[in-house]
Amino acid sequence: MNVSEAADRIWEGYQRSEYFPPELVGRLSFDEALRVQLDLLERKLAAGERLAGWKIGLTSAAVRAHFGTDRQPFGHILESGLLASPGEVTLDDVGVGCGVEPELCVTMGSDLRGPGVTAEDARAAVAGIAPGMEINQKRSGGVTDFGLSVADNLTQWAIVHGAASPVAEGFDSDALRVTMSCHGEVRADVVGRDVIDDHFVSVATLANVLGEYGRHLEAGQHLITGSFSKHDASRGEEWRAEFAGLGACSVRFR
């Protein structure tokens, strides 16, 4: 099955709210999965969506070890999925299981083109950083297949973002402390170096991987650089992510 045929199967499933076609399980290599995702992105853009930015996956050594790979896939973010804090999400719109993850939201100030982008290049190209959260649509239905997850955009559904600030000269993402709470009850309290890669390393990785597929990071695009913790979301809950020194953002599920 070629890339276009695989994209057809996934796209047709989208129209029926059916995901992870069983006939594709175990069939997509890393490269094929990313090319399928880009094919699906072009279909979304042709249908009227607009590209807002990108995400980078497998942003910790532990997660890469779990999947047995050092390759890091990208995902795309659509303008329709940008929500300013305080955000509100209707679970019926998500349609399947929903997750929420605190993530740093990065705004690009200038273009970055791989290959050869370094963390220092990435830091210089970033215009702002903000507290954020990713809303994930749990589409797999329990199917565990890395290739299909990559092709299906790494479960990306939306992001919630707070107010952005310029990158302070002494900002150290490894030392960033993030607290995630639901109705005031702390569910996670972590420090970056313990759970996630350096964020500017992740931005550089994203630029370099995109470069392999003829894409690049553009000024004004929004990026998310990996989750500090993962949580299931339920109707009636209000989640708040606090990023020490940067601020907070929140989302309510109804």
XYZ file of C-alpha atoms in Angstrom:
254
model
C 0.000 0.000 0.000
C 1.489 3.370 -0.970
C 1.352 6.628 0.997
C -1.631 8.024 -0.912
C -3.646 4.835 -0.430
C -2.887 4.791 3.294
C -3.927 8.444 3.561
C -7.161 7.589 1.713
C -7.985 4.898 4.295
C -7.375 7.238 7.235
C -9.202 10.177 5.596
C -12.238 8.047 4.773
C -12.287 6.865 8.375
C -12.250 10.472 9.611
C -15.494 11.107 7.761
C -17.123 8.287 9.760
C -15.408 9.170 13.059
C -13.446 5.925 12.742
C -9.743 5.916 13.451
C -6.670 3.643 13.217
C -7.787 1.435 10.304
C -6.953 -2.151 11.298
C -5.598 -2.939 7.828
C -2.801 -0.370 8.419
C -1.645 -1.725 11.789
C 2.026 -2.631 11.512
C 2.189 -1.470 7.882
C 3.725 2.031 8.113
C 7.417 2.785 8.589
C 8.484 6.005 10.346
C 9.112 7.741 7.031
C 5.882 6.504 5.462
C 3.884 7.581 8.520
C 5.186 11.151 8.340
C 4.473 11.320 4.611
C 0.925 10.077 5.235
C 0.483 12.756 7.908
C 1.620 15.470 5.486
C -0.770 14.115 2.838
C -3.600 14.372 5.379
C -2.498 17.894 6.318
C -2.765 18.987 2.686
C -6.293 17.576 2.551
C -7.242 19.543 5.667
C -5.795 22.746 4.179
C -7.698 22.139 0.938
C -10.867 21.780 3.027
C -10.358 25.254 4.527
C -8.165 24.702 7.575
C -5.025 26.789 8.138
C -1.708 25.621 9.505
C -0.812 27.325 12.804
C 2.321 25.438 13.806
C 3.887 22.144 14.832
C 4.618 19.769 17.690
C 7.553 17.472 18.309
C 7.053 14.001 19.721
C 9.068 11.595 21.886
C 10.594 14.409 23.938
C 12.226 12.387 26.689
C 14.827 9.640 26.755
C 12.400 7.396 28.642
C 9.702 7.699 25.960
C 12.196 7.097 23.147
C 13.460 4.002 24.968
C 9.869 2.793 25.343
C 9.363 2.954 21.569
C 12.866 1.649 20.836
C 13.843 4.575 18.606
C 15.837 7.803 18.590
C 13.736 9.217 15.748
C 11.351 11.995 16.763
C 8.202 12.618 14.707
C 6.431 15.913 14.194
C 2.738 16.693 14.297
C 0.816 19.696 12.982
C -1.370 22.259 14.750
C -4.325 23.901 12.989
C -5.607 27.442 13.543
C -8.993 26.003 14.502
C -7.220 24.276 17.400
C -5.720 27.420 18.964
C -7.527 28.350 22.192
C -6.594 31.316 24.357
C -6.611 30.788 28.112
C -8.972 30.450 29.881
C -10.134 27.900 27.329
C -13.291 25.829 27.141
C -13.606 22.486 25.412
C -16.829 20.616 24.704
C -16.091 16.920 25.016
C -18.800 16.096 22.476
C -16.684 18.031 19.940
C -13.652 15.909 20.759
C -15.841 12.888 20.138
C -13.641 10.230 21.756
C -11.493 9.989 24.892
C -9.760 13.232 25.789
C -6.451 13.964 27.469
C -4.761 17.144 28.674
C -1.033 17.774 29.058
C 0.899 20.847 30.285
C 3.315 21.971 27.576
C 5.431 25.022 26.855
C 4.007 27.013 23.939
C 6.660 28.619 21.738
C 6.112 31.381 19.165
C 8.652 31.682 16.376
C 10.161 35.095 15.669
C 12.011 34.092 12.518
C 12.179 31.170 10.121
C 14.276 28.093 10.906
C 15.296 25.660 8.185
C 17.003 22.331 8.730
C 19.308 20.557 8.439
C 21.977 21.643 10.898
C 19.839 23.763 13.233
C 21.303 23.899 16.767
C 19.695 24.641 20.125
C 21.433 28.034 20.055
C 19.921 28.769 16.629
C 16.506 27.786 17.965
C 16.761 29.984 21.031
C 17.723 32.984 18.884
C 14.766 32.363 16.534
C 12.103 32.144 19.276
C 10.111 35.315 19.879
C 8.161 34.209 22.944
C 7.276 31.423 25.321
C 3.997 30.910 27.143
C 2.296 28.493 29.518
C 0.260 26.024 27.519
C -1.637 22.759 27.433
C -2.239 20.261 24.675
C -5.686 18.740 24.253
C -5.383 15.225 22.877
C -8.078 13.274 21.110
C -7.562 9.641 22.096
C -8.444 8.161 18.750
C -6.580 4.855 18.884
C -9.349 2.902 20.600
C -6.695 0.929 22.445
C -4.701 0.075 19.308
C -0.971 0.441 19.996
C 0.803 1.190 16.738
C 3.547 3.811 16.511
C 3.335 4.287 12.748
C -0.415 4.860 12.803
C -0.099 7.264 15.732
C 2.424 9.327 13.759
C 0.287 9.260 10.611
C -2.753 10.266 12.671
C -0.977 13.422 13.906
C 0.100 12.140 17.332
C -3.454 12.538 18.731
C -3.228 16.365 18.418
C -6.603 18.123 18.728
C -5.977 21.607 20.147
C -3.695 23.713 22.326
C -4.553 26.189 25.058
C -2.048 29.023 25.481
C -1.493 31.800 27.980
C 0.248 35.135 27.458
C 3.670 34.927 25.818
C 6.830 36.539 27.208
C 10.204 37.117 25.527
C 12.840 34.525 26.364
C 14.733 35.925 29.356
C 18.518 35.843 29.078
C 18.838 33.453 32.011
C 15.868 31.240 31.147
C 16.740 27.576 31.742
C 14.072 25.176 30.542
C 15.710 22.317 32.435
C 14.948 24.155 35.682
C 11.360 25.050 34.747
C 8.887 23.853 37.373
C 5.367 23.004 36.244
C 2.387 22.286 38.473
C -0.773 20.755 37.021
C -3.963 20.841 39.078
C -7.632 19.946 38.697
C -10.158 21.925 40.774
C -7.221 23.128 42.889
C -5.941 19.614 43.619
C -2.355 19.156 42.478
C -2.046 16.192 40.095
C 1.574 16.740 39.004
C 4.493 18.846 40.247
C 7.598 18.355 38.118
C 10.866 19.999 37.043
C 11.822 19.982 33.386
C 15.136 18.144 33.626
C 13.412 15.194 35.325
C 10.807 14.546 32.633
C 11.598 16.249 29.330
C 14.314 17.329 26.901
C 15.612 20.890 26.808
C 12.978 22.833 24.878
C 15.394 24.581 22.533
C 16.935 21.220 21.668
C 13.390 20.088 20.820
C 12.755 23.153 18.625
C 16.014 22.455 16.785
C 15.074 18.787 16.372
C 11.681 19.794 15.004
C 13.264 22.144 12.456
C 15.714 19.465 11.350
C 13.113 16.705 11.005
C 10.761 19.016 9.095
C 13.672 19.859 6.793
C 13.887 16.203 5.780
C 10.365 16.553 4.357
C 10.753 19.906 2.625
C 9.133 21.912 5.437
C 10.441 24.540 7.831
C 9.445 26.552 10.882
C 8.035 29.963 9.978
C 7.929 33.228 11.888
C 4.652 33.506 13.783
C 4.049 29.770 14.032
C 3.165 28.216 17.391
C 5.006 25.134 18.631
C 4.559 22.783 21.553
C 7.659 21.026 22.783
C 6.507 18.026 24.798
C 4.398 17.145 27.804
C 5.467 17.518 31.419
C 2.690 15.145 32.526
C -0.337 13.359 31.067
C -3.916 13.341 32.389
C -7.348 12.100 31.347
C -10.002 14.818 31.103
C -13.652 14.445 32.080
C -16.757 16.574 31.763
C -17.052 19.295 34.402
C -13.336 19.421 35.206
C -11.223 22.575 35.212
C -7.482 22.123 34.783
C -4.778 24.700 35.483
C -1.095 24.546 34.543
C 1.329 26.852 36.355
C 4.783 27.460 34.884
C 7.074 29.027 37.485
C 8.166 32.479 36.352
C 6.055 32.382 33.194
C 2.443 32.343 34.400
C -0.496 29.967 34.114
C -3.205 28.816 31.761
C -6.463 26.941 32.296
C -9.124 24.969 30.482
C -12.607 23.828 31.415
C -14.214 20.710 29.953
C -17.981 20.596 29.481
